[in-house]
Amino acid sequence: MDGINITNLSDRDSVDRHLRSDDQNLRNPPNYNVNRDDPIEWIKTRIHQVVVLKDEVNNSTETEEICAICHSEFEQEETIGTLRCGHEYHVGCIKQWLLRKKDCPMCRASVLPFTSTKITIEMHRI
């Protein structure tokens, strides 16, 4: 026999309640308070960690990572913001940038994962 066999009336009532709640959620989806048009919502963050290997302790050719917006070095334990393109900046710097523009300061890639394009379709009567 295929399907679900419900022999207990209380089981049937709980299934009915579950199905009704799913139907209610489809009509009124939850609001997660995410503004998909706000580029700041799309910044990933990480804590900057400098790893120095034993062999490199005395090596003076260590490359420093800098923020391309303020040209300051990333400090240990500082919060770094990463855009979808992979470029990284101080969180405060990139947030200020994104208040004015919605693209990466380095490569100009859009910060938003989608672009909103309006398409006008003209309907002609035949």
Coordinates of C-alpha atoms in Angstrom, one line a residue:
M1 CA 0.0 0.0 0.0
D2 CA 1.4 3.4 -1.0
G3 CA 0.9 6.6 1.0
I4 CA 0.5 7.3 4.8
N5 CA -1.7 5.1 6.9
I6 CA -3.1 7.0 9.8
T7 CA -4.9 4.8 12.3
N8 CA -5.0 7.1 15.3
L9 CA -7.3 10.1 15.2
S10 CA -4.9 12.3 17.2
D11 CA -2.2 11.6 14.6
R12 CA -4.6 12.6 11.9
D13 CA -5.4 15.9 13.7
S14 CA -1.7 16.7 14.2
V15 CA -1.0 16.1 10.5
D16 CA -3.9 18.3 9.6
R17 CA -2.6 21.1 11.9
H18 CA 0.9 20.7 10.4
L19 CA -0.5 21.0 6.8
R20 CA -2.6 24.0 7.7
S21 CA 0.4 25.8 9.2
D22 CA 2.5 25.1 6.1
D23 CA -0.2 26.5 3.9
Q24 CA -0.4 29.6 6.2
N25 CA 3.4 30.1 5.8
L26 CA 3.2 29.9 2.1
R27 CA 0.5 32.7 2.0
N28 CA 2.4 34.9 4.6
P29 CA 6.1 34.1 4.3
P30 CA 8.2 35.2 7.3
N31 CA 10.0 38.5 7.0
Y32 CA 13.7 38.1 7.8
N33 CA 14.3 41.9 7.8
V34 CA 17.0 41.6 5.1
N35 CA 17.2 44.5 2.6
R36 CA 18.5 42.8 -0.4
D37 CA 19.2 46.2 -2.1
D38 CA 21.5 47.3 0.7
P39 CA 25.1 46.5 -0.3
I40 CA 26.2 46.5 3.3
E41 CA 24.1 43.3 3.9
W42 CA 26.4 41.5 1.4
I43 CA 29.8 42.1 3.2
K44 CA 31.4 39.0 4.7
T45 CA 33.6 39.6 7.7
R46 CA 36.6 37.9 9.2
I47 CA 39.1 38.7 11.9
H48 CA 42.6 39.5 10.5
Q49 CA 45.3 37.1 11.7
V50 CA 48.9 37.4 10.9
V51 CA 50.7 34.0 10.7
V52 CA 54.4 34.1 10.9
L53 CA 56.3 30.9 10.3
K54 CA 59.5 30.2 12.3
D55 CA 61.6 30.3 9.2
E56 CA 60.2 33.8 8.3
V57 CA 60.7 35.5 11.7
N58 CA 63.9 37.1 10.6
N59 CA 62.9 37.6 7.0
S60 CA 62.4 41.3 6.2
T61 CA 60.5 40.6 2.9
E62 CA 57.2 40.1 4.7
T63 CA 54.4 41.6 2.7
E64 CA 51.9 43.7 4.5
E65 CA 48.2 43.7 3.7
I66 CA 46.7 47.1 3.3
C67 CA 43.2 48.5 2.8
A68 CA 43.0 50.0 -0.7
I69 CA 40.6 52.7 0.6
C70 CA 42.5 54.2 3.5
H71 CA 45.9 52.8 2.6
S72 CA 46.5 51.6 6.2
E73 CA 47.8 48.2 7.2
F74 CA 45.4 45.6 8.5
E75 CA 46.2 45.1 12.2
Q76 CA 46.1 41.8 14.2
E77 CA 42.6 40.9 15.3
E78 CA 41.0 43.7 13.2
T79 CA 37.7 43.0 11.5
I80 CA 38.0 42.8 7.7
G81 CA 35.2 43.1 5.2
T82 CA 35.3 40.8 2.2
L83 CA 33.2 41.5 -0.9
R84 CA 31.9 38.9 -3.4
C85 CA 34.8 39.5 -5.7
G86 CA 37.3 38.6 -3.0
H87 CA 38.7 42.1 -2.3
E88 CA 39.1 43.0 1.4
Y89 CA 39.0 46.3 3.2
H90 CA 38.6 47.6 6.8
V91 CA 34.9 47.1 7.6
G92 CA 34.5 50.8 8.5
C93 CA 36.1 51.8 5.2
I94 CA 34.0 49.6 3.0
K95 CA 30.8 50.5 4.8
Q96 CA 31.4 54.2 4.1
W97 CA 32.3 53.4 0.5
L98 CA 29.1 51.4 0.0
L99 CA 27.0 54.2 1.3
R100 CA 27.9 56.1 -1.9
K101 CA 28.6 53.3 -4.4
K102 CA 27.5 49.7 -4.9
D103 CA 30.6 48.4 -6.4
C104 CA 34.1 47.2 -5.4
P105 CA 36.6 50.1 -5.2
M106 CA 39.3 47.9 -6.9
C107 CA 37.6 46.0 -9.7
R108 CA 34.2 47.7 -9.9
A109 CA 32.3 44.4 -9.6
S110 CA 28.8 44.9 -8.3
V111 CA 28.4 44.2 -4.6
L112 CA 24.8 43.0 -5.0
P113 CA 24.4 39.4 -6.1
F114 CA 21.8 40.4 -8.7
T115 CA 21.0 43.4 -10.8
S116 CA 17.5 44.9 -11.0
T117 CA 16.7 45.5 -14.6
K118 CA 13.3 46.8 -15.8
I119 CA 12.1 45.2 -19.0
T120 CA 9.3 46.8 -20.9
I121 CA 7.3 44.6 -23.1
E122 CA 5.0 46.1 -25.6
M123 CA 1.9 44.1 -26.4
H124 CA 0.5 44.4 -29.9
R125 CA -2.9 43.4 -30.9
I126 CA -3.0 41.1 -33.8

